[in-house]
Amino acid sequence: MVGPGRLISWEAAAVGLSTSWAHGTGRFDTAGRYRAFDVRLLEDEFRVEGWAIVRLHERWQVSARVPWVTGVRASPDGTSSVGTGLGDVSAALRWDFVALGEHAWVPGLALIAQGVGPTGRRPELATDFLGARATGRGAFAASLGLIAEVTQAAWFWRFDLAGVYSAPFTRSDTRQLQTFGPGVQVGLAGGRAFFKDRLVLALALRLEHELPLWLDGRVVANSESTGLSAGLAASLELTSHWLMTAGASSDVLGRLGLSQNRPDRLAFNLGVRHGFF
Amino acid sequence: MASSDLRCLCGVLMLGLAGCAAAPEPVADALMTGVVMRSGKAVTISVGFTRQVQVGANEVVISAMQDSVMVDELLLTVSTEMPSMGHGSSGSVNPARGDDGRYRGTVVFSMAGDWVLKLAVMADDVALGSFEFAIPL
């Protein structure tokens, strides 16, 4: 559900490039306990994503996102590895059935249908010992989500809710039929615009939960996952067409015992956006 | 076929076997073993590592003992799996018998997490048993 966003009301299309760096600091195990990494262990990921949004109709937008992933890994014994490759591409269709500001006291409401394709490389197909060449999850996935947005003066709020379904796939190493469990994603963001809307700052919370995965028709015990992250985002209008974005996020809230089977990462991102109108 | 057996591992295995060659001795403070039946007799399979298990490639040393005698002519297959994330890793090498009678190979754990080491034992084209050992990293 986290995608390139939406078009501003007067835009016909937008394109952009975003870069991010995620630094692994530890992990949340099956029981939700936080386990810090050995100081000599490195599990970092750099990601460059090109994306585009096109308006099909007044209330319909289509978008696509193509990520290029680079993994940087190091082991306590001094072994290191760098791997790179195409990640899992995605595309989405958005329908604004209630436009923002269309009705008084009614938030803007949109439905988003998104699909993810397994164009990345699964971990067991990464040829290095540290898995740096892994770039994807290996399964088709589809999600359907609802977005509600409210603005009041310089303030805005946004609420996301989405359900995710992953299609079964055959593992190349074990030949087992694997299916990731269905999941739910909830996001809440709020912020304010400054300097005649040229600068926007926002805070965001995100909760993701995925039910246990299946192998050959049987549930894999202790494989459900939960992740809670918090982030800060900013956008700066450079010109009427160009926008710069930046942000940081952390999974540290998971240390309250709310995350399981997830990595703990500190991430930073920087991007540019060009709107066509 | 012996049923799979899941045991916890907190280190590597001390193998005090007679006739040890000059190859590095596995050192451990916990046990990782299983038993299979061959020709009606029990064969004890002991699994260990030559160092503290870490992310990446790890040399695994396996001994098979029957009536205090090392058993050769076994076909051992190893693989690793992270069940909670639904993936394995590549690069593991099945153990092969060395001059000292032990079987040596490589198991790869490609990231930090709760892994399972899977070991399958065959002899004379007959599956004798399989085991799963939990290895948290």
Short mmCIF file of C-alpha atoms in Angstrom, two decimals:
data_model
loop_
_atom_site.label_atom_id
_atom_site.label_comp_id
_atom_site.label_asym_id
_atom_site.label_seq_id
_atom_site.Cartn_x
_atom_site.Cartn_y
_atom_site.Cartn_z
CA MET A 1 0.00 0.00 0.00
CA VAL A 2 2.90 2.35 0.45
CA GLY A 3 3.22 3.75 -3.01
CA PRO A 4 4.08 6.92 -4.87
CA GLY A 5 1.03 8.74 -3.51
CA ARG A 6 -1.49 10.49 -5.68
CA LEU A 7 -1.73 13.34 -8.14
CA ILE A 8 -2.58 16.82 -7.09
CA SER A 9 -5.96 17.85 -8.44
CA TRP A 10 -4.53 19.84 -11.37
CA GLU A 11 -1.88 17.30 -12.38
CA ALA A 12 -2.23 14.99 -15.37
CA ALA A 13 0.73 12.83 -14.40
CA ALA A 14 3.81 12.67 -12.21
CA VAL A 15 7.09 10.83 -12.24
CA GLY A 16 9.72 10.47 -9.60
CA LEU A 17 12.78 8.77 -8.25
CA SER A 18 13.24 7.82 -4.65
CA THR A 19 16.31 6.44 -2.91
CA SER A 20 16.44 4.82 0.48
CA TRP A 21 18.89 3.25 2.88
CA ALA A 22 17.71 0.78 5.51
CA HIS A 23 20.16 -0.17 8.24
CA GLY A 24 19.46 -3.33 10.22
CA THR A 25 20.04 -3.02 13.95
CA GLY A 26 18.44 -6.22 15.16
CA ARG A 27 15.41 -8.43 14.79
CA PHE A 28 12.21 -9.38 16.54
CA ASP A 29 12.04 -13.12 17.00
CA THR A 30 9.10 -15.48 16.96
CA ALA A 31 8.15 -14.57 20.53
CA GLY A 32 8.42 -10.84 19.90
CA ARG A 33 11.69 -10.44 21.77
CA TYR A 34 14.15 -7.93 20.42
CA ARG A 35 17.55 -9.36 19.55
CA ALA A 36 20.26 -6.83 18.74
CA PHE A 37 22.70 -7.70 16.03
CA ASP A 38 26.32 -8.47 16.77
CA VAL A 39 28.21 -5.23 16.18
CA ARG A 40 30.15 -6.98 13.43
CA LEU A 41 27.00 -8.08 11.60
CA LEU A 42 25.72 -5.89 8.77
CA GLU A 43 22.38 -6.26 7.01
CA ASP A 44 21.79 -3.10 5.03
CA GLU A 45 19.74 -2.41 1.95
CA PHE A 46 19.88 0.41 -0.57
CA ARG A 47 16.91 0.89 -2.85
CA VAL A 48 16.34 3.11 -5.87
CA GLU A 49 12.78 3.27 -7.15
CA GLY A 50 11.43 4.85 -10.29
CA TRP A 51 7.73 5.49 -10.27
CA ALA A 52 5.01 7.15 -12.32
CA ILE A 53 1.35 8.11 -11.87
CA VAL A 54 -1.01 8.85 -14.74
CA ARG A 55 -4.52 10.23 -14.52
CA LEU A 56 -6.93 8.14 -16.58
CA HIS A 57 -10.00 10.13 -15.69
CA GLU A 58 -11.00 12.77 -13.20
CA ARG A 59 -11.32 10.21 -10.41
CA TRP A 60 -9.06 7.41 -11.71
CA GLN A 61 -5.28 7.16 -11.49
CA VAL A 62 -2.89 4.36 -12.36
CA SER A 63 0.62 4.07 -11.02
CA ALA A 64 3.64 1.80 -11.28
CA ARG A 65 6.82 1.39 -9.31
CA VAL A 66 10.09 -0.31 -10.29
CA PRO A 67 12.65 -0.87 -7.53
CA TRP A 68 16.34 -1.66 -7.87
CA VAL A 69 17.68 -3.25 -4.71
CA THR A 70 21.25 -3.48 -3.43
CA GLY A 71 22.05 -5.54 -0.36
CA VAL A 72 25.20 -5.02 1.70
CA ARG A 73 25.97 -7.76 4.20
CA ALA A 74 28.79 -8.64 6.55
CA SER A 75 29.25 -11.50 8.97
CA PRO A 76 31.08 -11.48 12.33
CA ASP A 77 33.81 -13.65 10.83
CA GLY A 78 34.74 -10.88 8.40
CA THR A 79 32.92 -12.25 5.37
CA SER A 80 31.15 -9.57 3.34
CA SER A 81 28.96 -9.51 0.28
CA VAL A 82 27.22 -7.03 -1.97
CA GLY A 83 24.40 -7.99 -4.29
CA THR A 84 22.11 -6.06 -6.54
CA GLY A 85 19.15 -6.62 -8.80
CA LEU A 86 15.62 -5.81 -9.75
CA GLY A 87 13.16 -5.94 -6.87
CA ASP A 88 9.47 -6.80 -6.96
CA VAL A 89 7.63 -4.40 -9.27
CA SER A 90 4.17 -3.13 -8.47
CA ALA A 91 1.27 -1.34 -10.10
CA ALA A 92 -1.88 0.19 -8.66
CA LEU A 93 -5.23 1.58 -9.68
CA ARG A 94 -6.79 4.31 -7.56
CA TRP A 95 -10.40 5.46 -7.55
CA ASP A 96 -11.26 8.66 -5.70
CA PHE A 97 -14.94 8.05 -5.18
CA VAL A 98 -15.14 11.09 -2.87
CA ALA A 99 -12.70 13.78 -3.84
CA LEU A 100 -10.90 15.67 -1.12
CA GLY A 101 -12.98 18.71 -0.28
CA GLU A 102 -15.87 17.60 -2.46
CA HIS A 103 -18.29 17.62 0.46
CA ALA A 104 -18.20 19.50 3.72
CA TRP A 105 -17.53 17.29 6.74
CA VAL A 106 -16.79 14.30 4.51
CA PRO A 107 -13.22 13.13 4.10
CA GLY A 108 -11.76 12.37 0.73
CA LEU A 109 -12.16 8.65 0.15
CA ALA A 110 -10.33 6.43 -2.29
CA LEU A 111 -10.01 2.78 -3.06
CA ILE A 112 -6.69 1.37 -4.22
CA ALA A 113 -6.11 -1.98 -5.84
CA GLN A 114 -2.45 -2.93 -6.07
CA GLY A 115 -0.59 -5.85 -7.52
CA VAL A 116 2.99 -6.94 -6.85
CA GLY A 117 4.94 -9.16 -9.23
CA PRO A 118 7.78 -11.49 -8.16
CA THR A 119 10.42 -9.97 -10.39
CA GLY A 120 12.97 -9.96 -7.58
CA ARG A 121 15.29 -12.78 -6.48
CA ARG A 122 14.23 -14.96 -3.57
CA PRO A 123 16.70 -15.54 -0.66
CA GLU A 124 17.42 -19.16 -1.54
CA LEU A 125 18.33 -18.05 -5.06
CA ALA A 126 20.90 -15.58 -3.79
CA THR A 127 24.24 -17.13 -4.70
CA ASP A 128 26.26 -15.49 -1.92
CA PHE A 129 26.45 -16.95 1.57
CA LEU A 130 25.06 -13.82 3.21
CA GLY A 131 22.00 -13.42 1.03
CA ALA A 132 22.95 -9.96 -0.22
CA ARG A 133 21.71 -10.85 -3.70
CA ALA A 134 18.18 -11.47 -2.47
CA THR A 135 15.94 -8.73 -3.85
CA GLY A 136 12.38 -10.00 -3.62
CA ARG A 137 9.79 -12.17 -1.96
CA GLY A 138 8.95 -14.50 -4.80
CA ALA A 139 5.16 -14.35 -4.84
CA PHE A 140 2.43 -12.49 -6.65
CA ALA A 141 0.42 -10.39 -4.22
CA ALA A 142 -2.70 -8.28 -4.46
CA SER A 143 -4.10 -5.76 -2.06
CA LEU A 144 -7.24 -3.73 -1.74
CA GLY A 145 -7.21 -0.67 0.42
CA LEU A 146 -9.24 2.30 1.58
CA ILE A 147 -7.72 5.74 2.07
CA ALA A 148 -9.43 8.54 3.96
CA GLU A 149 -8.00 12.06 3.92
CA VAL A 150 -8.99 15.20 5.77
CA THR A 151 -7.58 18.69 5.49
CA GLN A 152 -8.30 21.67 7.65
CA ALA A 153 -6.47 24.89 7.04
CA ALA A 154 -2.81 23.94 6.92
CA TRP A 155 -3.31 20.59 8.65
CA PHE A 156 -4.05 17.23 7.11
CA TRP A 157 -4.74 13.68 8.27
CA ARG A 158 -4.73 10.44 6.41
CA PHE A 159 -5.86 6.94 7.36
CA ASP A 160 -5.06 3.81 5.32
CA LEU A 161 -6.49 0.32 5.69
CA ALA A 162 -5.64 -2.52 3.35
CA GLY A 163 -5.90 -6.28 3.08
CA VAL A 164 -3.19 -8.24 1.28
CA TYR A 165 -3.42 -11.64 -0.37
CA SER A 166 -0.41 -13.58 -1.68
CA ALA A 167 -0.68 -16.24 -4.34
CA PRO A 168 0.83 -19.71 -3.87
CA PHE A 169 4.13 -20.46 -5.53
CA THR A 170 6.47 -23.44 -5.82
CA ARG A 171 9.77 -23.15 -3.99
CA SER A 172 12.70 -23.72 -6.33
CA ASP A 173 14.81 -25.35 -3.57
CA THR A 174 12.34 -27.68 -1.83
CA ARG A 175 9.63 -27.90 -4.55
CA GLN A 176 7.05 -27.26 -1.84
CA LEU A 177 3.98 -25.17 -2.51
CA GLN A 178 4.26 -22.11 -0.28
CA THR A 179 1.71 -19.42 0.41
CA PHE A 180 2.35 -16.37 2.54
CA GLY A 181 -0.53 -15.73 4.90
CA PRO A 182 -3.03 -12.95 4.23
CA GLY A 183 -2.20 -9.68 5.86
CA VAL A 184 -3.57 -6.36 6.93
CA GLN A 185 -1.91 -2.96 6.85
CA VAL A 186 -3.01 0.09 8.82
CA GLY A 187 -1.47 3.51 8.50
CA LEU A 188 -2.10 6.84 10.18
CA ALA A 189 -0.38 10.05 9.18
CA GLY A 190 -0.80 13.69 10.01
CA GLY A 191 1.03 16.85 9.25
CA ARG A 192 1.09 20.49 8.46
CA ALA A 193 2.08 22.76 5.61
CA PHE A 194 4.28 25.78 6.12
CA PHE A 195 5.48 28.77 4.15
CA LYS A 196 2.45 28.97 1.86
CA ASP A 197 2.37 25.19 1.42
CA ARG A 198 5.90 25.02 0.11
CA LEU A 199 7.09 22.89 3.01
CA VAL A 200 5.10 19.99 4.41
CA LEU A 201 6.03 17.99 7.48
CA ALA A 202 4.27 14.81 8.55
CA LEU A 203 4.41 12.06 11.14
CA ALA A 204 3.26 8.55 10.32
CA LEU A 205 2.57 5.28 12.09
CA ARG A 206 2.25 1.99 10.30
CA LEU A 207 1.14 -1.43 11.54
CA GLU A 208 1.41 -4.57 9.46
CA HIS A 209 0.29 -8.04 10.39
CA GLU A 210 0.58 -11.20 8.33
CA LEU A 211 -0.98 -14.51 9.25
CA PRO A 212 1.13 -17.70 9.27
CA LEU A 213 2.40 -19.03 5.99
CA TRP A 214 1.48 -22.39 4.50
CA LEU A 215 3.74 -25.13 3.14
CA ASP A 216 2.18 -27.95 1.13
CA GLY A 217 -1.21 -27.28 2.65
CA ARG A 218 -0.05 -27.12 6.27
CA VAL A 219 0.35 -24.07 8.45
CA VAL A 220 3.90 -23.33 9.52
CA ALA A 221 3.87 -22.78 13.26
CA ASN A 222 5.15 -19.48 14.65
CA SER A 223 5.39 -17.88 11.22
CA GLU A 224 2.97 -15.01 11.64
CA SER A 225 4.59 -11.61 11.65
CA THR A 226 3.80 -8.17 13.01
CA GLY A 227 5.61 -4.93 12.39
CA LEU A 228 5.11 -1.45 13.84
CA SER A 229 7.03 1.49 12.47
CA ALA A 230 7.04 5.24 12.93
CA GLY A 231 8.32 7.84 10.55
CA LEU A 232 8.87 11.46 9.80
CA ALA A 233 8.46 12.83 6.28
CA ALA A 234 9.02 16.16 4.61
CA SER A 235 8.46 17.61 1.18
CA LEU A 236 9.80 20.85 -0.20
CA GLU A 237 8.40 22.55 -3.27
CA LEU A 238 11.32 23.58 -5.45
CA THR A 239 9.23 24.91 -8.33
CA SER A 240 5.58 24.54 -9.28
CA HIS A 241 6.49 21.28 -11.01
CA TRP A 242 9.35 19.94 -8.89
CA LEU A 243 9.17 18.60 -5.38
CA MET A 244 11.87 17.14 -3.13
CA THR A 245 10.97 14.57 -0.49
CA ALA A 246 12.86 13.20 2.49
CA GLY A 247 12.07 10.98 5.41
CA ALA A 248 13.21 8.69 8.17
CA SER A 249 11.54 5.74 9.80
CA SER A 250 12.25 3.29 12.56
CA ASP A 251 10.85 -0.01 13.80
CA VAL A 252 11.86 0.83 17.37
CA LEU A 253 8.26 0.85 18.59
CA GLY A 254 8.33 -2.88 18.02
CA ARG A 255 10.54 -3.14 21.09
CA LEU A 256 7.40 -2.59 23.15
CA GLY A 257 6.68 -6.21 22.34
CA LEU A 258 4.46 -5.43 19.39
CA SER A 259 6.62 -6.84 16.59
CA GLN A 260 7.55 -10.43 15.75
CA ASN A 261 9.42 -12.19 12.96
CA ARG A 262 10.55 -8.88 11.53
CA PRO A 263 13.83 -7.05 11.18
CA ASP A 264 14.45 -3.88 13.18
CA ARG A 265 15.61 -1.21 10.82
CA LEU A 266 16.42 2.45 10.75
CA ALA A 267 15.70 3.87 7.32
CA PHE A 268 16.25 7.12 5.47
CA ASN A 269 14.93 8.19 2.11
CA LEU A 270 15.37 11.03 -0.36
CA GLY A 271 13.46 11.62 -3.55
CA VAL A 272 12.39 13.97 -6.29
CA ARG A 273 9.02 14.37 -7.97
CA HIS A 274 7.97 16.10 -11.16
CA GLY A 275 4.34 16.88 -11.84
CA PHE A 276 2.93 17.38 -15.33
CA PHE A 277 0.18 19.93 -15.81
CA MET B 1 12.33 -44.32 9.12
CA ALA B 2 13.01 -42.47 12.32
CA SER B 3 10.69 -39.56 12.82
CA SER B 4 11.98 -36.02 12.74
CA ASP B 5 13.21 -34.72 16.06
CA LEU B 6 13.58 -31.06 16.92
CA ARG B 7 16.10 -30.12 19.60
CA CYS B 8 17.48 -26.83 20.77
CA LEU B 9 21.12 -25.96 20.11
CA CYS B 10 23.03 -23.50 22.29
CA GLY B 11 26.55 -24.12 20.95
CA VAL B 12 28.54 -26.83 19.17
CA LEU B 13 29.33 -30.45 19.99
CA MET B 14 32.36 -32.03 21.73
CA LEU B 15 33.22 -35.24 19.94
CA GLY B 16 35.56 -37.40 21.99
CA LEU B 17 36.05 -40.12 19.44
CA ALA B 18 38.88 -42.58 19.21
CA GLY B 19 41.20 -42.39 16.25
CA CYS B 20 40.70 -38.65 15.67
CA ALA B 21 42.80 -37.21 12.86
CA ALA B 22 44.65 -33.90 12.93
CA ALA B 23 41.56 -32.02 11.62
CA PRO B 24 40.14 -29.40 14.03
CA GLU B 25 38.06 -30.87 16.83
CA PRO B 26 34.51 -29.53 17.06
CA VAL B 27 34.05 -27.81 20.37
CA ALA B 28 30.71 -27.46 22.06
CA ASP B 29 28.78 -27.05 25.23
CA ALA B 30 25.55 -28.68 24.09
CA LEU B 31 24.44 -31.79 22.27
CA MET B 32 22.79 -32.15 18.89
CA THR B 33 22.09 -35.81 18.21
CA GLY B 34 19.67 -38.21 16.66
CA VAL B 35 19.29 -41.96 16.28
CA VAL B 36 18.47 -43.98 13.18
CA MET B 37 18.12 -47.71 12.73
CA ARG B 38 20.26 -49.64 10.27
CA SER B 39 20.01 -53.39 9.91
CA GLY B 40 18.17 -53.51 13.18
CA LYS B 41 20.84 -51.66 15.11
CA ALA B 42 20.88 -48.09 16.39
CA VAL B 43 23.21 -45.58 14.80
CA THR B 44 23.84 -42.42 16.80
CA ILE B 45 24.23 -39.35 14.66
CA SER B 46 26.07 -36.45 16.32
CA VAL B 47 26.20 -33.05 14.71
CA GLY B 48 28.57 -30.25 15.55
CA PHE B 49 30.38 -27.23 14.20
CA THR B 50 34.03 -26.28 14.26
CA ARG B 51 33.27 -22.85 15.71
CA GLN B 52 30.39 -20.89 17.19
CA VAL B 53 27.65 -20.87 14.57
CA GLN B 54 27.43 -17.54 12.76
CA VAL B 55 25.62 -15.89 9.91
CA GLY B 56 27.19 -17.14 6.69
CA ALA B 57 28.90 -20.42 5.88
CA ASN B 58 29.68 -22.82 8.73
CA GLU B 59 31.62 -26.09 8.62
CA VAL B 60 29.53 -28.90 10.02
CA VAL B 61 31.06 -32.11 11.35
CA ILE B 62 28.91 -35.22 11.72
CA SER B 63 29.81 -38.53 13.26
CA ALA B 64 27.84 -41.74 13.02
CA MET B 65 28.48 -44.41 15.64
CA GLN B 66 27.16 -47.94 15.89
CA ASP B 67 28.36 -50.11 18.77
CA SER B 68 31.22 -47.64 19.32
CA VAL B 69 32.35 -48.08 15.75
CA MET B 70 32.23 -45.31 13.17
CA VAL B 71 29.77 -45.95 10.41
CA ASP B 72 30.74 -45.07 6.89
CA GLU B 73 28.85 -45.45 3.61
CA LEU B 74 26.14 -43.05 4.76
CA LEU B 75 24.69 -40.45 2.44
CA LEU B 76 24.00 -37.25 4.35
CA THR B 77 22.00 -34.32 3.01
CA VAL B 78 21.82 -30.95 4.74
CA SER B 79 19.71 -27.89 4.11
CA THR B 80 18.68 -24.81 6.06
CA GLU B 81 15.32 -23.17 6.44
CA MET B 82 13.98 -20.11 8.22
CA PRO B 83 10.39 -21.25 8.85
CA SER B 84 9.13 -17.93 10.20
CA MET B 85 10.14 -16.12 7.02
CA GLY B 86 9.42 -18.90 4.56
CA HIS B 87 12.80 -19.17 2.87
CA GLY B 88 15.98 -21.18 2.81
CA SER B 89 19.50 -20.32 1.77
CA SER B 90 21.85 -21.45 -0.94
CA GLY B 91 25.40 -22.70 -0.79
CA SER B 92 25.15 -25.59 1.68
CA VAL B 93 27.39 -28.55 0.83
CA ASN B 94 26.37 -32.06 1.81
CA PRO B 95 28.80 -33.72 4.25
CA ALA B 96 31.29 -36.17 2.78
CA ARG B 97 33.21 -38.76 4.71
CA GLY B 98 36.79 -37.87 5.59
CA ASP B 99 39.79 -40.03 6.43
CA ASP B 100 38.99 -39.76 10.13
CA GLY B 101 35.60 -41.31 9.60
CA ARG B 102 33.64 -38.14 10.20
CA TYR B 103 31.48 -36.43 7.63
CA ARG B 104 32.26 -32.79 6.86
CA GLY B 105 30.19 -30.29 4.93
CA THR B 106 28.96 -26.71 4.95
CA VAL B 107 25.69 -25.21 6.07
CA VAL B 108 24.76 -21.66 5.23
CA PHE B 109 22.62 -19.31 7.29
CA SER B 110 22.25 -16.23 5.13
CA MET B 111 20.92 -13.82 7.73
CA ALA B 112 20.18 -13.40 11.40
CA GLY B 113 17.04 -15.20 12.51
CA ASP B 114 15.54 -18.43 13.83
CA TRP B 115 16.85 -21.16 11.52
CA VAL B 116 16.31 -24.89 11.25
CA LEU B 117 19.10 -27.23 10.14
CA LYS B 118 17.66 -30.22 8.31
CA LEU B 119 19.65 -33.45 8.09
CA ALA B 120 18.62 -36.51 6.10
CA VAL B 121 20.42 -39.84 6.46
CA MET B 122 20.47 -42.54 3.80
CA ALA B 123 22.34 -45.79 3.31
CA ASP B 124 22.20 -48.23 0.40
CA ASP B 125 19.51 -46.07 -1.24
CA VAL B 126 17.32 -46.45 1.83
CA ALA B 127 16.21 -43.45 3.85
CA LEU B 128 17.11 -44.10 7.47
CA GLY B 129 15.81 -40.93 9.03
CA SER B 130 15.69 -37.16 9.07
CA PHE B 131 16.21 -34.57 11.77
CA GLU B 132 15.59 -30.89 12.34
CA PHE B 133 17.71 -28.84 14.73
CA ALA B 134 16.75 -25.31 15.77
CA ILE B 135 19.56 -22.77 15.42
CA PRO B 136 18.77 -19.20 16.50
CA LEU B 137 21.17 -16.56 15.19
#
